CSV table of C-alpha atoms in Angstrom, one decimal:
chain,number,residue,atom,x,y,z
I,10,UNK,CA,-22.2,-1.5,-0.6
I,11,UNK,CA,-22.0,-0.9,3.1
I,12,UNK,CA,-25.0,0.9,4.7
I,13,UNK,CA,-28.2,0.2,6.8
I,14,UNK,CA,-31.4,-0.5,5.4
I,15,UNK,CA,-33.0,2.7,4.1
I,16,UNK,CA,-29.6,4.4,3.9
I,17,UNK,CA,-29.9,5.1,0.1
I,18,UNK,CA,-27.6,2.2,-1.0
I,19,UNK,CA,-30.4,1.1,-3.8
I,20,UNK,CA,-30.2,4.8,-5.5
I,21,UNK,CA,-26.4,4.3,-5.7
I,22,UNK,CA,-26.8,0.7,-7.1
I,23,UNK,CA,-29.0,2.0,-9.6
I,24,UNK,CA,-26.6,4.6,-10.8
I,25,UNK,CA,-23.8,2.3,-11.1
I,26,UNK,CA,-25.6,-0.3,-13.3
I,27,UNK,CA,-26.5,2.7,-15.6
I,28,UNK,CA,-22.8,3.5,-15.7
I,29,UNK,CA,-21.8,0.0,-16.0
I,30,UNK,CA,-24.7,-2.0,-17.8
I,31,UNK,CA,-22.6,-5.3,-18.1
I,32,UNK,CA,-22.3,-5.5,-14.1
I,33,UNK,CA,-23.9,-7.9,-11.7
I,34,UNK,CA,-25.7,-6.9,-8.8
I,35,UNK,CA,-25.6,-9.7,-6.0
I,36,UNK,CA,-28.4,-9.0,-3.2
I,37,UNK,CA,-29.6,-11.1,-0.2
I,38,UNK,CA,-32.8,-9.0,-1.0
I,39,UNK,CA,-33.5,-10.7,-4.3
I,40,UNK,CA,-34.0,-14.2,-2.8
I,41,UNK,CA,-37.7,-12.4,-1.5
I,42,UNK,CA,-38.7,-11.2,-4.8
I,43,UNK,CA,-41.7,-13.4,-5.8
I,44,UNK,CA,-43.1,-12.3,-9.2
I,45,UNK,CA,-41.8,-8.7,-8.8
I,46,UNK,CA,-43.1,-8.5,-5.2
I,47,UNK,CA,-40.8,-8.2,-2.2
I,48,UNK,CA,-41.9,-10.5,0.4
I,49,UNK,CA,-39.0,-10.7,3.3
I,50,UNK,CA,-39.0,-13.4,5.6
I,51,UNK,CA,-36.2,-13.3,8.4
I,52,UNK,CA,-36.3,-17.2,8.6
I,53,UNK,CA,-34.8,-17.7,5.3
I,54,UNK,CA,-32.1,-15.1,5.6
I,55,UNK,CA,-29.4,-17.7,5.4
I,56,UNK,CA,-30.3,-18.9,2.5
I,57,UNK,CA,-30.8,-15.7,0.8
I,58,UNK,CA,-27.0,-15.0,1.7
I,59,UNK,CA,-26.1,-18.3,0.2
I,60,UNK,CA,-27.8,-17.5,-3.0
I,61,UNK,CA,-26.1,-14.2,-3.3
I,62,UNK,CA,-22.8,-15.6,-2.6
I,63,UNK,CA,-23.2,-17.9,-5.2
I,64,UNK,CA,-24.4,-15.4,-7.6
I,65,UNK,CA,-21.1,-13.2,-6.7
I,66,UNK,CA,-18.9,-16.2,-7.2
I,67,UNK,CA,-20.3,-17.2,-10.5
I,68,UNK,CA,-19.8,-13.3,-11.7
I,69,UNK,CA,-16.0,-13.3,-10.6
I,70,UNK,CA,-15.2,-16.9,-12.1
I,71,UNK,CA,-16.8,-15.3,-15.3
I,72,UNK,CA,-14.5,-12.3,-15.2
I,73,UNK,CA,-17.2,-10.1,-15.3
I,74,UNK,CA,-15.9,-6.5,-14.8
I,75,UNK,CA,-18.0,-5.0,-12.2
I,76,UNK,CA,-19.5,-6.9,-9.4
I,77,UNK,CA,-21.8,-5.0,-6.9
I,78,UNK,CA,-22.6,-6.6,-3.5
I,79,UNK,CA,-25.6,-4.8,-2.6
I,80,UNK,CA,-25.9,-6.1,1.1
I,81,UNK,CA,-25.7,-4.1,4.7
I,82,UNK,CA,-21.7,-4.8,5.2
I,83,UNK,CA,-21.9,-3.3,8.4
I,84,UNK,CA,-19.1,-5.5,10.2
I,85,UNK,CA,-15.8,-7.2,9.0
I,86,UNK,CA,-17.3,-10.7,9.1
I,87,UNK,CA,-20.2,-10.0,6.9
I,88,UNK,CA,-17.9,-8.9,4.2
I,89,UNK,CA,-15.3,-11.7,4.8
I,90,UNK,CA,-16.6,-13.8,2.1
I,91,UNK,CA,-16.5,-11.5,-0.8
I,92,UNK,CA,-13.1,-10.0,0.2
I,93,UNK,CA,-11.6,-13.2,-0.1
I,94,UNK,CA,-13.5,-14.0,-3.4
I,95,UNK,CA,-12.1,-10.9,-4.8
I,96,UNK,CA,-8.7,-11.6,-3.6
I,97,UNK,CA,-9.0,-14.9,-5.2
I,98,UNK,CA,-10.0,-13.5,-8.6
I,99,UNK,CA,-7.9,-10.4,-8.4
I,100,UNK,CA,-10.9,-7.8,-8.0
I,101,UNK,CA,-9.9,-4.5,-6.6
I,102,UNK,CA,-12.6,-3.7,-4.0
I,103,UNK,CA,-14.2,-0.5,-3.6
I,104,UNK,CA,-16.2,0.1,-0.6
I,105,UNK,CA,-19.2,2.6,-1.4
I,106,UNK,CA,-21.5,4.0,1.6
I,107,UNK,CA,-24.4,6.3,1.1
I,108,UNK,CA,-23.7,9.9,2.0
I,109,UNK,CA,-27.3,10.8,2.9
I,110,UNK,CA,-28.2,12.8,5.7
I,111,UNK,CA,-30.2,10.4,7.4
I,112,UNK,CA,-27.7,7.3,6.8
I,113,UNK,CA,-27.1,7.1,10.8
I,114,UNK,CA,-30.4,8.5,11.8
I,115,UNK,CA,-32.7,5.4,13.4
I,116,UNK,CA,-36.0,7.3,13.1
I,117,UNK,CA,-35.8,8.4,9.5
I,118,UNK,CA,-34.2,4.8,8.7
I,119,UNK,CA,-37.2,3.0,10.3
I,120,UNK,CA,-39.5,5.1,8.0
I,121,UNK,CA,-37.8,4.2,4.5
I,122,UNK,CA,-36.6,0.7,4.9
I,123,UNK,CA,-38.3,-2.1,3.4
I,124,UNK,CA,-37.8,-5.0,5.8
I,125,UNK,CA,-39.9,-3.5,8.7
I,126,UNK,CA,-36.8,-3.0,11.0
I,127,UNK,CA,-38.2,-0.6,14.0
I,128,UNK,CA,-36.4,2.2,15.5
I,129,UNK,CA,-35.1,0.2,18.6
I,130,UNK,CA,-33.4,-2.4,16.1
I,131,UNK,CA,-31.9,0.0,13.9
I,132,UNK,CA,-30.7,1.9,16.7
I,133,UNK,CA,-28.6,-1.1,17.9
I,134,UNK,CA,-27.4,-1.6,14.2
I,135,UNK,CA,-25.8,1.8,13.9
I,136,UNK,CA,-23.9,0.9,16.9
I,137,UNK,CA,-22.6,-2.3,15.6
I,138,UNK,CA,-21.1,-0.7,12.1
I,139,UNK,CA,-17.6,-1.2,12.3
I,140,UNK,CA,-14.9,1.0,10.3
I,141,UNK,CA,-13.3,-1.3,8.5
I,142,UNK,CA,-9.3,-0.6,7.5
I,143,UNK,CA,-7.4,-1.8,4.8
I,144,UNK,CA,-4.2,-3.8,4.9
I,145,UNK,CA,-2.8,-0.8,2.7
I,146,UNK,CA,-4.1,1.9,0.2
I,147,UNK,CA,-2.5,2.0,-3.3
I,148,UNK,CA,-3.2,2.4,-7.1
I,149,UNK,CA,-4.0,-0.9,-8.4
I,150,UNK,CA,-3.3,-2.2,-12.3
I,151,UNK,CA,-5.7,-4.8,-14.2
I,152,UNK,CA,-4.1,-7.6,-14.7
I,153,UNK,CA,-3.5,-7.1,-18.4
I,154,UNK,CA,-1.2,-4.0,-17.4
I,155,UNK,CA,0.3,-6.1,-15.1
I,156,UNK,CA,1.3,-8.8,-17.5
I,157,UNK,CA,2.4,-6.1,-20.1
I,158,UNK,CA,4.8,-4.7,-17.4
I,159,UNK,CA,6.2,-7.9,-16.6
I,160,UNK,CA,6.8,-8.9,-20.4
I,161,UNK,CA,8.8,-5.4,-20.4
I,162,UNK,CA,10.8,-6.1,-17.7
I,163,UNK,CA,12.0,-9.0,-18.8
I,164,UNK,CA,13.0,-7.9,-22.0
I,165,UNK,CA,15.0,-5.2,-20.5
I,166,UNK,CA,16.5,-7.7,-18.2
I,167,UNK,CA,17.6,-9.9,-20.9
I,168,UNK,CA,19.5,-6.5,-22.8
I,169,UNK,CA,20.8,-6.0,-19.2
I,170,UNK,CA,22.5,-9.3,-18.9
I,171,UNK,CA,23.7,-9.2,-22.6
I,172,UNK,CA,25.5,-5.9,-22.0
I,173,UNK,CA,26.6,-6.6,-18.1
I,174,UNK,CA,28.4,-9.9,-17.5
I,175,UNK,CA,29.0,-9.1,-13.8
I,176,UNK,CA,25.1,-8.8,-13.4
I,177,UNK,CA,24.5,-12.3,-14.7
I,178,UNK,CA,27.6,-13.7,-12.6
I,179,UNK,CA,25.9,-12.1,-9.5
I,180,UNK,CA,22.3,-13.3,-10.2
I,181,UNK,CA,23.9,-17.1,-10.8
I,182,UNK,CA,25.7,-16.6,-7.6
I,183,UNK,CA,22.8,-16.1,-5.4
I,184,UNK,CA,21.4,-19.4,-7.1
I,185,UNK,CA,24.8,-21.3,-5.9
I,186,UNK,CA,25.7,-21.6,-9.8
I,187,UNK,CA,28.5,-20.3,-12.0
I,188,UNK,CA,29.6,-20.0,-15.7
I,189,UNK,CA,30.9,-23.3,-15.3
I,190,UNK,CA,27.5,-24.6,-15.0
I,191,UNK,CA,26.1,-22.8,-18.0
I,192,UNK,CA,26.4,-24.4,-21.4
I,193,UNK,CA,25.3,-21.3,-23.7
I,194,UNK,CA,23.2,-18.3,-23.7
I,195,UNK,CA,19.8,-20.2,-24.1
I,196,UNK,CA,20.9,-21.9,-20.9
I,197,UNK,CA,21.6,-18.7,-19.3
I,198,UNK,CA,18.5,-17.3,-20.1
I,199,UNK,CA,16.3,-20.2,-19.3
I,200,UNK,CA,17.5,-20.0,-15.8
I,201,UNK,CA,17.9,-16.2,-15.3
I,202,UNK,CA,14.3,-15.0,-16.8
I,203,UNK,CA,12.9,-17.2,-13.9
I,204,UNK,CA,15.3,-15.7,-11.2
I,205,UNK,CA,12.5,-13.1,-10.0
I,206,UNK,CA,9.0,-14.5,-8.9
I,207,UNK,CA,5.9,-12.7,-9.4
I,208,UNK,CA,4.5,-10.4,-6.6
I,209,UNK,CA,0.9,-11.9,-7.7
I,210,UNK,CA,1.7,-15.2,-6.1
I,211,UNK,CA,1.5,-13.9,-2.9
I,212,UNK,CA,-2.3,-13.0,-3.7
I,213,UNK,CA,-2.3,-9.6,-3.9
I,214,UNK,CA,-2.8,-7.0,-7.5
I,215,UNK,CA,0.3,-5.5,-8.7
I,216,UNK,CA,0.1,-1.9,-7.3
I,217,UNK,CA,1.9,1.1,-6.0
I,218,UNK,CA,1.8,1.0,-2.2
I,219,UNK,CA,0.6,4.2,-0.9
I,220,UNK,CA,0.0,3.5,2.3
I,221,UNK,CA,0.8,0.8,4.8
I,222,UNK,CA,-2.0,0.3,7.4
I,223,UNK,CA,-1.4,-3.0,9.2
I,224,UNK,CA,-4.1,-5.2,10.7
I,225,UNK,CA,-6.2,-5.1,13.8
I,226,UNK,CA,-4.6,-4.2,17.1
I,227,UNK,CA,-1.2,-3.8,15.0
I,228,UNK,CA,-1.8,-0.8,13.2
I,229,UNK,CA,1.1,0.8,11.4
I,230,UNK,CA,2.0,4.7,12.3
I,231,UNK,CA,-0.4,7.4,11.2
I,232,UNK,CA,-2.8,4.6,9.8
I,233,UNK,CA,-6.1,5.9,11.5
I,234,UNK,CA,-5.5,9.3,10.5
I,235,UNK,CA,-4.6,8.4,7.0
I,236,UNK,CA,-8.0,5.9,6.6
I,237,UNK,CA,-10.0,9.0,7.9
I,238,UNK,CA,-8.2,11.9,5.8
I,239,UNK,CA,-11.3,12.9,3.7
I,240,UNK,CA,-8.8,13.4,0.6
I,241,UNK,CA,-8.0,9.4,0.8
I,242,UNK,CA,-11.9,8.5,0.9
I,243,UNK,CA,-12.8,10.9,-1.8
I,244,UNK,CA,-9.9,9.3,-3.7
I,245,UNK,CA,-11.0,5.8,-3.2
I,246,UNK,CA,-12.4,4.4,-6.2
I,247,UNK,CA,-10.8,7.1,-8.5
I,248,UNK,CA,-9.1,6.5,-11.7
I,249,UNK,CA,-5.5,7.8,-12.1
I,250,UNK,CA,-2.7,7.8,-14.7
I,251,UNK,CA,1.0,6.5,-12.9
I,252,UNK,CA,4.1,7.5,-14.7
I,253,UNK,CA,6.8,5.0,-14.8
I,254,UNK,CA,10.4,6.2,-15.3
I,255,UNK,CA,12.5,3.4,-15.2
I,256,UNK,CA,13.2,-0.5,-14.0
I,257,UNK,CA,15.3,-1.1,-11.2
I,258,UNK,CA,16.9,-4.3,-11.1
I,259,UNK,CA,19.0,-6.1,-8.0
I,260,UNK,CA,19.9,-9.5,-6.8
I,261,UNK,CA,16.6,-9.0,-4.5
I,262,UNK,CA,13.8,-7.4,-6.7
I,263,UNK,CA,12.6,-5.8,-9.6
I,264,UNK,CA,11.0,-2.5,-9.2
I,265,UNK,CA,8.9,-0.1,-11.8
I,266,UNK,CA,9.7,3.3,-10.4
I,267,UNK,CA,7.0,6.0,-10.4
I,268,UNK,CA,7.2,9.5,-10.9
I,269,UNK,CA,4.1,10.8,-8.6
I,270,UNK,CA,2.0,14.0,-9.3
I,271,UNK,CA,1.1,16.8,-6.6
I,272,UNK,CA,-2.5,15.3,-6.4
I,273,UNK,CA,-0.9,11.8,-6.0
I,274,UNK,CA,1.7,12.6,-3.4
I,275,UNK,CA,-1.0,13.8,-1.5
I,276,UNK,CA,-2.4,10.2,-0.9
I,277,UNK,CA,1.3,8.7,-0.7
I,278,UNK,CA,2.7,8.1,3.0
I,279,UNK,CA,5.7,5.7,3.3
I,280,UNK,CA,7.5,6.3,6.7
I,281,UNK,CA,10.7,4.2,5.2
I,282,UNK,CA,11.5,7.1,3.5
I,283,UNK,CA,11.5,9.5,6.6
I,284,UNK,CA,13.2,6.7,8.6
I,285,UNK,CA,15.9,6.2,5.7
I,286,UNK,CA,16.4,9.9,5.7
I,287,UNK,CA,17.1,10.4,9.2
I,288,UNK,CA,19.4,7.1,9.3
I,289,UNK,CA,16.8,4.9,11.3
I,290,UNK,CA,16.8,2.2,8.9
I,291,UNK,CA,20.3,0.9,9.2
I,292,UNK,CA,18.8,-2.8,9.6
I,293,UNK,CA,17.0,-2.7,6.4
I,294,UNK,CA,20.4,-1.0,4.7
I,295,UNK,CA,22.6,-3.9,6.4
I,296,UNK,CA,20.1,-6.8,5.1
I,297,UNK,CA,20.3,-5.4,1.9
I,298,UNK,CA,23.9,-5.2,2.0
I,299,UNK,CA,24.1,-8.5,3.2
I,300,UNK,CA,22.3,-10.1,0.3
I,301,UNK,CA,24.5,-8.7,-1.9
I,302,UNK,CA,27.8,-10.4,-2.1
I,303,UNK,CA,31.4,-9.5,-3.9
I,304,UNK,CA,33.2,-6.5,-4.1
I,305,UNK,CA,31.7,-3.0,-3.8
I,306,UNK,CA,33.4,-1.0,-6.7
I,307,UNK,CA,31.5,-0.5,-10.0
I,308,UNK,CA,33.4,-3.3,-12.4
I,309,UNK,CA,33.7,-2.1,-15.9
I,310,UNK,CA,30.9,-2.5,-18.4
I,311,UNK,CA,31.0,-3.7,-21.9
I,312,UNK,CA,30.3,-0.7,-24.3
I,313,UNK,CA,30.0,-2.9,-27.3
I,314,UNK,CA,29.2,-6.5,-28.0
I,315,UNK,CA,32.5,-8.5,-28.8
I,316,UNK,CA,32.6,-10.2,-32.3
I,317,UNK,CA,33.0,-13.4,-30.8
I,318,UNK,CA,30.7,-14.0,-27.6
I,319,UNK,CA,30.4,-17.6,-26.1
I,320,UNK,CA,26.8,-16.4,-24.6
I,321,UNK,CA,25.6,-14.1,-27.7
I,322,UNK,CA,22.8,-15.4,-29.8
I,323,UNK,CA,21.4,-13.1,-32.3
I,324,UNK,CA,18.4,-14.9,-32.2
I,325,UNK,CA,17.9,-14.1,-28.8
I,326,UNK,CA,19.0,-10.5,-29.0
I,327,UNK,CA,16.1,-9.7,-31.7
I,328,UNK,CA,13.5,-11.8,-29.8
I,329,UNK,CA,13.3,-8.1,-27.7
I,330,UNK,CA,11.2,-6.0,-30.4
I,331,UNK,CA,13.4,-3.1,-30.9
I,332,UNK,CA,10.5,-0.7,-32.1
I,333,UNK,CA,8.2,-1.9,-28.9
I,334,UNK,CA,5.9,0.3,-28.2
I,335,UNK,CA,3.1,-0.1,-25.6
I,336,UNK,CA,1.0,2.6,-27.3
I,337,UNK,CA,-1.2,0.1,-29.4
I,338,UNK,CA,-5.0,0.6,-28.9
I,339,UNK,CA,-5.6,-2.6,-27.2
I,340,UNK,CA,-2.5,-2.0,-24.5
I,341,UNK,CA,-2.9,-1.0,-21.3
I,342,UNK,CA,0.4,0.9,-20.9
I,343,UNK,CA,0.9,4.1,-23.3
I,344,UNK,CA,4.2,6.0,-23.9
I,345,UNK,CA,4.8,9.9,-24.1
I,346,UNK,CA,4.6,11.2,-27.4
I,347,UNK,CA,7.2,13.3,-29.2
I,348,UNK,CA,10.9,12.9,-29.2
I,349,UNK,CA,11.5,14.0,-25.5
I,350,UNK,CA,14.9,14.2,-24.9
I,351,UNK,CA,16.5,11.4,-22.3
I,352,UNK,CA,18.0,12.5,-18.9
I,353,UNK,CA,18.9,10.9,-15.7
I,354,UNK,CA,17.2,12.9,-12.8
I,355,UNK,CA,18.4,11.7,-9.4
I,356,UNK,CA,16.0,12.6,-6.8
I,357,UNK,CA,17.2,14.7,-3.9
I,358,UNK,CA,17.8,12.7,-0.6
I,359,UNK,CA,14.7,14.0,1.4
I,360,UNK,CA,12.2,14.2,-1.5
I,361,UNK,CA,9.0,12.5,-0.6
I,362,UNK,CA,7.9,9.9,-3.1
I,363,UNK,CA,11.2,8.9,-4.1
I,364,UNK,CA,10.7,5.5,-3.3
I,365,UNK,CA,7.4,5.2,-5.1
I,366,UNK,CA,7.4,1.9,-7.3
I,367,UNK,CA,5.3,-1.1,-8.4
I,368,UNK,CA,7.2,-4.5,-7.5
I,369,UNK,CA,7.3,-6.5,-10.7
I,370,UNK,CA,9.7,-9.3,-9.1
I,371,UNK,CA,11.3,-10.7,-6.0
I,372,UNK,CA,13.9,-13.4,-5.8
I,373,UNK,CA,13.3,-16.3,-3.6
I,374,UNK,CA,12.7,-15.7,0.0
I,375,UNK,CA,12.5,-12.0,-0.6
I,376,UNK,CA,9.5,-10.0,0.2
I,377,UNK,CA,7.7,-7.3,-2.0
I,378,UNK,CA,8.4,-4.6,0.4
I,379,UNK,CA,12.1,-5.2,0.3
I,380,UNK,CA,11.7,-3.1,-3.2
I,381,UNK,CA,11.4,-0.2,-1.3
I,382,UNK,CA,14.7,-0.3,0.3
I,383,UNK,CA,16.0,-1.1,-3.2
I,384,UNK,CA,14.8,1.7,-4.6
I,385,UNK,CA,15.8,3.7,-1.8
I,386,UNK,CA,19.6,2.7,-1.7
I,387,UNK,CA,19.3,3.3,-5.5
I,388,UNK,CA,18.1,6.7,-4.9
I,389,UNK,CA,21.3,7.5,-2.8
I,390,UNK,CA,23.6,6.1,-5.4
I,391,UNK,CA,22.2,8.4,-8.0
I,392,UNK,CA,22.9,11.6,-5.4
I,393,UNK,CA,26.2,10.2,-4.6
I,394,UNK,CA,27.7,9.1,-7.8
I,395,UNK,CA,26.9,11.8,-10.2
I,396,UNK,CA,26.6,10.4,-13.7
I,397,UNK,CA,28.5,11.4,-17.2
I,398,UNK,CA,27.4,10.0,-20.6
I,399,UNK,CA,30.0,7.2,-20.4
I,400,UNK,CA,28.1,5.8,-17.4
I,401,UNK,CA,25.3,4.8,-20.0
I,402,UNK,CA,24.7,1.9,-22.4
I,403,UNK,CA,21.9,2.2,-24.6
I,404,UNK,CA,19.1,-0.3,-24.5
I,405,UNK,CA,15.7,-0.8,-26.6
I,406,UNK,CA,13.6,2.2,-25.2
I,407,UNK,CA,16.4,4.1,-22.8
I,408,UNK,CA,19.6,3.5,-21.2
I,409,UNK,CA,21.0,1.4,-18.9
I,410,UNK,CA,23.5,2.4,-15.6
I,411,UNK,CA,25.2,-0.1,-13.8
I,412,UNK,CA,26.1,0.8,-10.1
I,413,UNK,CA,27.8,-2.5,-9.3
I,414,UNK,CA,26.9,-4.7,-6.3
I,415,UNK,CA,24.4,-6.5,-9.2
I,416,UNK,CA,22.1,-3.3,-9.1
I,417,UNK,CA,21.4,-1.5,-12.3
I,418,UNK,CA,18.6,1.0,-13.9
I,419,UNK,CA,17.0,1.2,-16.8
I,420,UNK,CA,15.8,4.9,-17.8
I,421,UNK,CA,12.9,4.9,-20.1
I,422,UNK,CA,13.7,7.8,-22.9
I,423,UNK,CA,9.7,8.0,-23.0
I,424,UNK,CA,8.0,7.5,-19.7
I,425,UNK,CA,5.4,4.8,-19.6
I,426,UNK,CA,1.8,5.7,-18.4
I,427,UNK,CA,-0.6,3.2,-16.8
I,428,UNK,CA,-4.2,3.4,-15.8
I,429,UNK,CA,-4.9,2.3,-12.1
I,430,UNK,CA,-7.4,2.4,-9.6
I,431,UNK,CA,-7.0,3.9,-6.1
I,432,UNK,CA,-8.4,1.7,-3.0
I,433,UNK,CA,-7.8,-0.5,-0.3
I,434,UNK,CA,-6.4,-4.0,0.1
I,435,UNK,CA,-8.6,-5.9,2.4
């Protein structure tokens, strides 16, 4: 919660507790409740906030789904403890502010607040209110959905490695290894399944970025206007359903590609797309190319498994559930119903939203933002190299196309749907 005393926060909190009965409300005011009577003592304020912080910490450590911080939080430093607590425990922060007509009116606030704050004090506090802009806005996944996506991506990677020896060789090369260092398939998989590290290790929830804003004086292009856009503010805290159409693998990153609908596109702003289209991302393109070794031609891929293959182990092949369906009742991810025919749909070069993705992993030394450039590079390849049926290999749940350079994409025959929450990362 954010807002001055008397602005209407308590009314909103009552609505939240009614909607989420199991939620925990943490307020410094609770410290001053004695036998059901509110007795405010300004000299005890530091103790009140310490008690509030401890209650919030306990709730987050216990995994309470909704934790409400019912304090004024009008300046960034007042929020810092709770923002750090949310980051450490993988909570999405949703700032909620009253929209009452008097929320910035010191005269009316003086009449309504229960702390005895005068009009003069409230006038000063109104001037102290800070507009806190997040590092980025995006659609955030629950940790259970994140785990499911990681599981799916590893199962698909396993099949890609089985069917495309060149992909395995290139990943090994990045680790300064070769087939000579590998004893059998189990050894190979034990190495390469850990090739990509989880983006969650960087301390942020798995997400699809809508707009990078930056920090302090280093705000990104258009960040302030985006932050102030009523469509953005009205969407904060809203649930969406993202559609995942494919997974892209490169020696640098793994990304689940997202197809945004019209409402989501209105919230999506990636300058990288415009720069790429206008040829101003030559540096990013060169960095991507430098990380990829070997020739630039697409090697021939094996269409069927050979009868005798050193690294083939039937037990490993069947460890991927052939009838895997994420549409189980306890799943965070679902699939489209019906028999939707497979089709590869290359995105036009200038299409907004073509780089939308969820980073599922990065090679060591890579940053999550590099997934954007890998996806844009893949979009270029799809446009420049029209596909034929012979370009694809069958994998569980879809088809695989290898573009060479260690870049491949698995297109799902039925898209995956995942529920997400739109908000900012602070």
